[in-house]
């Protein structure tokens, strides 16, 4: 028994080392383009780091048991019954509950607070989704764009998006900003985003575009608008031209 625990434990440590190395170093996504993206990416990485030892614990137990306790050809009898261990049960309960409670507060409550607590914004953009287009309004500038082909934003300004829908449930999503929220009829959902990188001049970046992320009918996949992040002066010039 001691020997089995030792081997399974070693397997757990090795798998955990490999998993943590990957979780630390893997590039899960392409580069973010908003201040909020850092918070989301850090949260994702923390969850990977915390989840890896739990995953490899189960994997090590499973893989080791399959190899060490497999039926030998000369025996088709059941193995000896497994008795539960109170210690193991309690340890499992306490450790995994502790982890769940920890991530509820960090990155859960802490991260949401960082994203949403500050109600100040430099710019408001109202977004109305419908089948199958985005209508964008800059209320402070009296500019409305029906069927927007692009969303133009000033760099390093905190933008408050007020998102709703004219018909069914859609979802506002910009991958490079890491932010996504449902667009629902009769309700306004709010997202704060601070783009912190100018868009490259080459367009058609599928990471940097508004994409509907809630299946809403035949035009769903085409329901998108390129995001263009520009300097404040260029932004104002663009507004004036609308
Ligand atoms: Cu949609």
PDB file of N, CA and C in Angstrom, residues 41-113:
ATOM      1  N   UNK A  41      -7.064  38.209 -18.077  1.00  0.00           N
ATOM      2  CA  UNK A  41      -6.008  37.235 -18.363  1.00  0.00           C
ATOM      3  C   UNK A  41      -5.353  36.733 -17.076  1.00  0.00           C
ATOM      4  N   UNK A  42      -5.124  37.656 -16.124  1.00  0.00           N
ATOM      5  CA  UNK A  42      -4.536  37.253 -14.840  1.00  0.00           C
ATOM      6  C   UNK A  42      -5.469  36.303 -14.102  1.00  0.00           C
ATOM      7  N   UNK A  43      -6.765  36.583 -14.146  1.00  0.00           N
ATOM      8  CA  UNK A  43      -7.744  35.713 -13.483  1.00  0.00           C
ATOM      9  C   UNK A  43      -7.708  34.322 -14.105  1.00  0.00           C
ATOM     10  N   UNK A  44      -7.652  34.283 -15.450  1.00  0.00           N
ATOM     11  CA  UNK A  44      -7.636  32.989 -16.139  1.00  0.00           C
ATOM     12  C   UNK A  44      -6.400  32.188 -15.755  1.00  0.00           C
ATOM     13  N   UNK A  45      -5.244  32.878 -15.721  1.00  0.00           N
ATOM     14  CA  UNK A  45      -3.996  32.179 -15.398  1.00  0.00           C
ATOM     15  C   UNK A  45      -4.013  31.675 -13.951  1.00  0.00           C
ATOM     16  N   UNK A  46      -4.544  32.489 -13.037  1.00  0.00           N
ATOM     17  CA  UNK A  46      -4.619  32.068 -11.635  1.00  0.00           C
ATOM     18  C   UNK A  46      -5.497  30.820 -11.498  1.00  0.00           C
ATOM     19  N   UNK A  47      -6.628  30.806 -12.213  1.00  0.00           N
ATOM     20  CA  UNK A  47      -7.509  29.637 -12.148  1.00  0.00           C
ATOM     21  C   UNK A  47      -6.804  28.399 -12.707  1.00  0.00           C
ATOM     22  N   UNK A  48      -6.018  28.586 -13.782  1.00  0.00           N
ATOM     23  CA  UNK A  48      -5.266  27.463 -14.343  1.00  0.00           C
ATOM     24  C   UNK A  48      -4.251  26.940 -13.322  1.00  0.00           C
ATOM     25  N   UNK A  49      -3.542  27.866 -12.649  1.00  0.00           N
ATOM     26  CA  UNK A  49      -2.512  27.468 -11.682  1.00  0.00           C
ATOM     27  C   UNK A  49      -3.136  26.722 -10.503  1.00  0.00           C
ATOM     28  N   UNK A  50      -4.301  27.204 -10.036  1.00  0.00           N
ATOM     29  CA  UNK A  50      -4.944  26.567  -8.886  1.00  0.00           C
ATOM     30  C   UNK A  50      -5.624  25.254  -9.272  1.00  0.00           C
ATOM     31  N   UNK A  51      -6.141  25.202 -10.499  1.00  0.00           N
ATOM     32  CA  UNK A  51      -6.886  24.015 -10.913  1.00  0.00           C
ATOM     33  C   UNK A  51      -5.995  22.854 -11.308  1.00  0.00           C
ATOM     34  N   UNK A  52      -4.765  23.179 -11.741  1.00  0.00           N
ATOM     35  CA  UNK A  52      -3.874  22.136 -12.246  1.00  0.00           C
ATOM     36  C   UNK A  52      -3.578  21.027 -11.221  1.00  0.00           C
ATOM     37  N   UNK A  53      -3.220  21.346  -9.956  1.00  0.00           N
ATOM     38  CA  UNK A  53      -2.933  20.261  -9.005  1.00  0.00           C
ATOM     39  C   UNK A  53      -4.153  19.385  -8.708  1.00  0.00           C
ATOM     40  N   UNK A  54      -5.345  19.973  -8.754  1.00  0.00           N
ATOM     41  CA  UNK A  54      -6.558  19.179  -8.529  1.00  0.00           C
ATOM     42  C   UNK A  54      -6.763  18.219  -9.692  1.00  0.00           C
ATOM     43  N   UNK A  55      -6.603  18.762 -10.901  1.00  0.00           N
ATOM     44  CA  UNK A  55      -6.764  17.944 -12.102  1.00  0.00           C
ATOM     45  C   UNK A  55      -5.734  16.817 -12.143  1.00  0.00           C
ATOM     46  N   UNK A  56      -4.456  17.144 -11.842  1.00  0.00           N
ATOM     47  CA  UNK A  56      -3.419  16.121 -11.932  1.00  0.00           C
ATOM     48  C   UNK A  56      -3.548  15.100 -10.788  1.00  0.00           C
ATOM     49  N   UNK A  57      -4.140  15.519  -9.665  1.00  0.00           N
ATOM     50  CA  UNK A  57      -4.390  14.567  -8.568  1.00  0.00           C
ATOM     51  C   UNK A  57      -5.339  13.471  -9.043  1.00  0.00           C
ATOM     52  N   UNK A  58      -6.434  13.897  -9.672  1.00  0.00           N
ATOM     53  CA  UNK A  58      -7.406  12.926 -10.190  1.00  0.00           C
ATOM     54  C   UNK A  58      -6.771  12.080 -11.288  1.00  0.00           C
ATOM     55  N   UNK A  59      -6.025  12.757 -12.190  1.00  0.00           N
ATOM     56  CA  UNK A  59      -5.400  12.064 -13.311  1.00  0.00           C
ATOM     57  C   UNK A  59      -4.382  11.032 -12.825  1.00  0.00           C
ATOM     58  N   UNK A  60      -3.550  11.400 -11.849  1.00  0.00           N
ATOM     59  CA  UNK A  60      -2.523  10.491 -11.342  1.00  0.00           C
ATOM     60  C   UNK A  60      -3.175   9.264 -10.694  1.00  0.00           C
ATOM     61  N   UNK A  61      -4.217   9.503  -9.869  1.00  0.00           N
ATOM     62  CA  UNK A  61      -4.915   8.390  -9.226  1.00  0.00           C
ATOM     63  C   UNK A  61      -5.519   7.451 -10.249  1.00  0.00           C
ATOM     64  N   UNK A  62      -6.120   8.041 -11.266  1.00  0.00           N
ATOM     65  CA  UNK A  62      -6.794   7.258 -12.301  1.00  0.00           C
ATOM     66  C   UNK A  62      -5.794   6.451 -13.125  1.00  0.00           C
ATOM     67  N   UNK A  63      -4.779   7.148 -13.634  1.00  0.00           N
ATOM     68  CA  UNK A  63      -3.805   6.489 -14.505  1.00  0.00           C
ATOM     69  C   UNK A  63      -3.042   5.406 -13.733  1.00  0.00           C
ATOM     70  N   UNK A  64      -2.627   5.741 -12.507  1.00  0.00           N
ATOM     71  CA  UNK A  64      -1.872   4.756 -11.728  1.00  0.00           C
ATOM     72  C   UNK A  64      -2.728   3.530 -11.430  1.00  0.00           C
ATOM     73  N   UNK A  65      -3.998   3.755 -11.061  1.00  0.00           N
ATOM     74  CA  UNK A  65      -4.875   2.631 -10.733  1.00  0.00           C
ATOM     75  C   UNK A  65      -5.123   1.737 -11.936  1.00  0.00           C
ATOM     76  N   UNK A  66      -5.320   2.356 -13.085  1.00  0.00           N
ATOM     77  CA  UNK A  66      -5.557   1.575 -14.304  1.00  0.00           C
ATOM     78  C   UNK A  66      -4.350   0.676 -14.593  1.00  0.00           C
ATOM     79  N   UNK A  67      -3.146   1.222 -14.390  1.00  0.00           N
ATOM     80  CA  UNK A  67      -1.945   0.443 -14.703  1.00  0.00           C
ATOM     81  C   UNK A  67      -1.638  -0.577 -13.600  1.00  0.00           C
ATOM     82  N   UNK A  68      -1.710  -0.172 -12.336  1.00  0.00           N
ATOM     83  CA  UNK A  68      -1.244  -1.027 -11.248  1.00  0.00           C
ATOM     84  C   UNK A  68      -2.269  -2.084 -10.840  1.00  0.00           C
ATOM     85  N   UNK A  69      -3.540  -1.739 -10.963  1.00  0.00           N
ATOM     86  CA  UNK A  69      -4.567  -2.662 -10.456  1.00  0.00           C
ATOM     87  C   UNK A  69      -5.400  -3.281 -11.568  1.00  0.00           C
ATOM     88  N   UNK A  70      -4.861  -3.310 -12.779  1.00  0.00           N
ATOM     89  CA  UNK A  70      -5.626  -3.908 -13.877  1.00  0.00           C
ATOM     90  C   UNK A  70      -5.761  -5.414 -13.645  1.00  0.00           C
ATOM     91  N   UNK A  71      -6.807  -5.989 -14.224  1.00  0.00           N
ATOM     92  CA  UNK A  71      -7.043  -7.420 -14.051  1.00  0.00           C
ATOM     93  C   UNK A  71      -5.927  -8.206 -14.719  1.00  0.00           C
ATOM     94  N   UNK A  72      -5.376  -9.170 -13.985  1.00  0.00           N
ATOM     95  CA  UNK A  72      -4.387 -10.050 -14.588  1.00  0.00           C
ATOM     96  C   UNK A  72      -5.143 -11.148 -15.334  1.00  0.00           C
ATOM     97  N   UNK A  73      -4.478 -11.726 -16.330  1.00  0.00           N
ATOM     98  CA  UNK A  73      -5.178 -12.673 -17.197  1.00  0.00           C
ATOM     99  C   UNK A  73      -5.673 -13.889 -16.421  1.00  0.00           C
ATOM    100  N   UNK A  74      -4.960 -14.285 -15.353  1.00  0.00           N
ATOM    101  CA  UNK A  74      -5.342 -15.508 -14.640  1.00  0.00           C
ATOM    102  C   UNK A  74      -6.517 -15.294 -13.698  1.00  0.00           C
ATOM    103  N   UNK A  75      -6.924 -14.020 -13.530  1.00  0.00           N
ATOM    104  CA  UNK A  75      -7.961 -13.760 -12.541  1.00  0.00           C
ATOM    105  C   UNK A  75      -9.085 -12.940 -13.156  1.00  0.00           C
ATOM    106  N   UNK A  76     -10.319 -13.442 -13.008  1.00  0.00           N
ATOM    107  CA  UNK A  76     -11.438 -12.625 -13.455  1.00  0.00           C
ATOM    108  C   UNK A  76     -12.302 -12.240 -12.264  1.00  0.00           C
ATOM    109  N   UNK A  77     -11.775 -12.470 -11.053  1.00  0.00           N
ATOM    110  CA  UNK A  77     -12.502 -12.097  -9.832  1.00  0.00           C
ATOM    111  C   UNK A  77     -12.447 -10.579  -9.644  1.00  0.00           C
ATOM    112  N   UNK A  78     -13.437 -10.051  -8.920  1.00  0.00           N
ATOM    113  CA  UNK A  78     -13.366  -8.647  -8.508  1.00  0.00           C
ATOM    114  C   UNK A  78     -12.198  -8.481  -7.544  1.00  0.00           C
ATOM    115  N   UNK A  79     -11.662  -7.294  -7.516  1.00  0.00           N
ATOM    116  CA  UNK A  79     -10.623  -6.997  -6.549  1.00  0.00           C
ATOM    117  C   UNK A  79     -11.237  -6.865  -5.162  1.00  0.00           C
ATOM    118  N   UNK A  80     -10.394  -6.651  -4.156  1.00  0.00           N
ATOM    119  CA  UNK A  80     -10.914  -6.467  -2.792  1.00  0.00           C
ATOM    120  C   UNK A  80     -11.736  -5.184  -2.722  1.00  0.00           C
ATOM    121  N   UNK A  81     -12.783  -5.166  -1.869  1.00  0.00           N
ATOM    122  CA  UNK A  81     -13.614  -3.964  -1.779  1.00  0.00           C
ATOM    123  C   UNK A  81     -12.803  -2.771  -1.280  1.00  0.00           C
ATOM    124  N   UNK A  82     -13.175  -1.615  -1.762  1.00  0.00           N
ATOM    125  CA  UNK A  82     -12.470  -0.399  -1.352  1.00  0.00           C
ATOM    126  C   UNK A  82     -13.213   0.221  -0.177  1.00  0.00           C
ATOM    127  N   UNK A  83     -12.492   0.464   0.915  1.00  0.00           N
ATOM    128  CA  UNK A  83     -13.112   1.147   2.054  1.00  0.00           C
ATOM    129  C   UNK A  83     -12.709   2.607   2.027  1.00  0.00           C
ATOM    130  N   UNK A  84     -13.692   3.451   2.305  1.00  0.00           N
ATOM    131  CA  UNK A  84     -13.370   4.874   2.272  1.00  0.00           C
ATOM    132  C   UNK A  84     -12.542   5.235   3.500  1.00  0.00           C
ATOM    133  N   UNK A  85     -11.750   6.270   3.330  1.00  0.00           N
ATOM    134  CA  UNK A  85     -10.921   6.743   4.432  1.00  0.00           C
ATOM    135  C   UNK A  85     -11.454   8.088   4.884  1.00  0.00           C
ATOM    136  N   UNK A  86     -11.754   8.199   6.166  1.00  0.00           N
ATOM    137  CA  UNK A  86     -12.299   9.465   6.674  1.00  0.00           C
ATOM    138  C   UNK A  86     -11.307  10.598   6.481  1.00  0.00           C
ATOM    139  N   UNK A  87     -10.044  10.289   6.687  1.00  0.00           N
ATOM    140  CA  UNK A  87      -9.021  11.338   6.551  1.00  0.00           C
ATOM    141  C   UNK A  87      -9.001  11.892   5.141  1.00  0.00           C
ATOM    142  N   UNK A  88      -8.962  10.951   4.159  1.00  0.00           N
ATOM    143  CA  UNK A  88      -8.889  11.395   2.757  1.00  0.00           C
ATOM    144  C   UNK A  88     -10.145  12.180   2.386  1.00  0.00           C
ATOM    145  N   UNK A  89     -11.312  11.665   2.812  1.00  0.00           N
ATOM    146  CA  UNK A  89     -12.570  12.347   2.509  1.00  0.00           C
ATOM    147  C   UNK A  89     -12.563  13.766   3.055  1.00  0.00           C
ATOM    148  N   UNK A  90     -12.144  13.904   4.306  1.00  0.00           N
ATOM    149  CA  UNK A  90     -12.146  15.229   4.930  1.00  0.00           C
ATOM    150  C   UNK A  90     -11.126  16.160   4.301  1.00  0.00           C
ATOM    151  N   UNK A  91      -9.945  15.603   4.019  1.00  0.00           N
ATOM    152  CA  UNK A  91      -8.925  16.436   3.372  1.00  0.00           C
ATOM    153  C   UNK A  91      -9.425  16.962   2.036  1.00  0.00           C
ATOM    154  N   UNK A  92     -10.011  16.059   1.236  1.00  0.00           N
ATOM    155  CA  UNK A  92     -10.535  16.437  -0.080  1.00  0.00           C
ATOM    156  C   UNK A  92     -11.583  17.536   0.068  1.00  0.00           C
ATOM    157  N   UNK A  93     -12.495  17.324   1.025  1.00  0.00           N
ATOM    158  CA  UNK A  93     -13.582  18.283   1.236  1.00  0.00           C
ATOM    159  C   UNK A  93     -13.039  19.653   1.651  1.00  0.00           C
ATOM    160  N   UNK A  94     -12.126  19.623   2.621  1.00  0.00           N
ATOM    161  CA  UNK A  94     -11.617  20.887   3.162  1.00  0.00           C
ATOM    162  C   UNK A  94     -10.780  21.636   2.118  1.00  0.00           C
ATOM    163  N   UNK A  95      -9.893  20.912   1.424  1.00  0.00           N
ATOM    164  CA  UNK A  95      -9.001  21.579   0.485  1.00  0.00           C
ATOM    165  C   UNK A  95      -9.775  22.137  -0.717  1.00  0.00           C
ATOM    166  N   UNK A  96     -10.641  21.306  -1.306  1.00  0.00           N
ATOM    167  CA  UNK A  96     -11.350  21.799  -2.495  1.00  0.00           C
ATOM    168  C   UNK A  96     -12.364  22.879  -2.121  1.00  0.00           C
ATOM    169  N   UNK A  97     -12.997  22.764  -0.944  1.00  0.00           N
ATOM    170  CA  UNK A  97     -13.909  23.837  -0.504  1.00  0.00           C
ATOM    171  C   UNK A  97     -13.124  25.113  -0.276  1.00  0.00           C
ATOM    172  N   UNK A  98     -11.950  24.971   0.346  1.00  0.00           N
ATOM    173  CA  UNK A  98     -11.106  26.141   0.585  1.00  0.00           C
ATOM    174  C   UNK A  98     -10.739  26.822  -0.724  1.00  0.00           C
ATOM    175  N   UNK A  99     -10.371  26.012  -1.734  1.00  0.00           N
ATOM    176  CA  UNK A  99     -10.026  26.573  -3.041  1.00  0.00           C
ATOM    177  C   UNK A  99     -11.225  27.295  -3.651  1.00  0.00           C
ATOM    178  N   UNK A 100     -12.410  26.649  -3.550  1.00  0.00           N
ATOM    179  CA  UNK A 100     -13.608  27.249  -4.154  1.00  0.00           C
ATOM    180  C   UNK A 100     -13.929  28.582  -3.483  1.00  0.00           C
ATOM    181  N   UNK A 101     -13.798  28.623  -2.157  1.00  0.00           N
ATOM    182  CA  UNK A 101     -14.092  29.871  -1.439  1.00  0.00           C
ATOM    183  C   UNK A 101     -13.050  30.934  -1.789  1.00  0.00           C
ATOM    184  N   UNK A 102     -11.794  30.501  -1.897  1.00  0.00           N
ATOM    185  CA  UNK A 102     -10.726  31.447  -2.243  1.00  0.00           C
ATOM    186  C   UNK A 102     -10.992  32.089  -3.605  1.00  0.00           C
ATOM    187  N   UNK A 103     -11.313  31.271  -4.627  1.00  0.00           N
ATOM    188  CA  UNK A 103     -11.480  31.862  -5.964  1.00  0.00           C
ATOM    189  C   UNK A 103     -12.784  32.643  -6.065  1.00  0.00           C
ATOM    190  N   UNK A 104     -13.728  32.382  -5.160  1.00  0.00           N
ATOM    191  CA  UNK A 104     -14.936  33.211  -5.140  1.00  0.00           C
ATOM    192  C   UNK A 104     -14.542  34.669  -4.876  1.00  0.00           C
ATOM    193  N   UNK A 105     -13.601  34.842  -3.935  1.00  0.00           N
ATOM    194  CA  UNK A 105     -13.181  36.204  -3.594  1.00  0.00           C
ATOM    195  C   UNK A 105     -12.068  36.724  -4.505  1.00  0.00           C
ATOM    196  N   UNK A 106     -11.162  35.860  -4.870  1.00  0.00           N
ATOM    197  CA  UNK A 106     -10.055  36.251  -5.735  1.00  0.00           C
ATOM    198  C   UNK A 106      -9.769  35.141  -6.738  1.00  0.00           C
ATOM    199  N   UNK A 107     -10.048  35.323  -8.011  1.00  0.00           N
ATOM    200  CA  UNK A 107     -10.305  36.594  -8.689  1.00  0.00           C
ATOM    201  C   UNK A 107     -11.776  37.017  -8.772  1.00  0.00           C
ATOM    202  N   UNK A 108     -12.731  36.242  -8.217  1.00  0.00           N
ATOM    203  CA  UNK A 108     -14.149  36.537  -8.421  1.00  0.00           C
ATOM    204  C   UNK A 108     -14.564  37.941  -8.034  1.00  0.00           C
ATOM    205  N   UNK A 109     -14.795  38.150  -6.732  1.00  0.00           N
ATOM    206  CA  UNK A 109     -15.283  39.448  -6.252  1.00  0.00           C
ATOM    207  C   UNK A 109     -14.271  40.547  -6.553  1.00  0.00           C
ATOM    208  N   UNK A 110     -12.991  40.261  -6.302  1.00  0.00           N
ATOM    209  CA  UNK A 110     -11.938  41.262  -6.496  1.00  0.00           C
ATOM    210  C   UNK A 110     -11.872  41.699  -7.955  1.00  0.00           C
ATOM    211  N   UNK A 111     -11.897  40.724  -8.877  1.00  0.00           N
ATOM    212  CA  UNK A 111     -11.778  41.048 -10.300  1.00  0.00           C
ATOM    213  C   UNK A 111     -12.981  41.831 -10.805  1.00  0.00           C
ATOM    214  N   UNK A 112     -14.187  41.397 -10.425  1.00  0.00           N
ATOM    215  CA  UNK A 112     -15.392  42.115 -10.864  1.00  0.00           C
ATOM    216  C   UNK A 112     -15.376  43.534 -10.336  1.00  0.00           C
ATOM    217  N   UNK A 113     -14.894  43.687  -9.102  1.00  0.00           N
ATOM    218  CA  UNK A 113     -14.798  45.000  -8.499  1.00  0.00           C
ATOM    219  C   UNK A 113     -13.833  45.894  -9.293  1.00  0.00           C
TER     220      UNK A 113
END
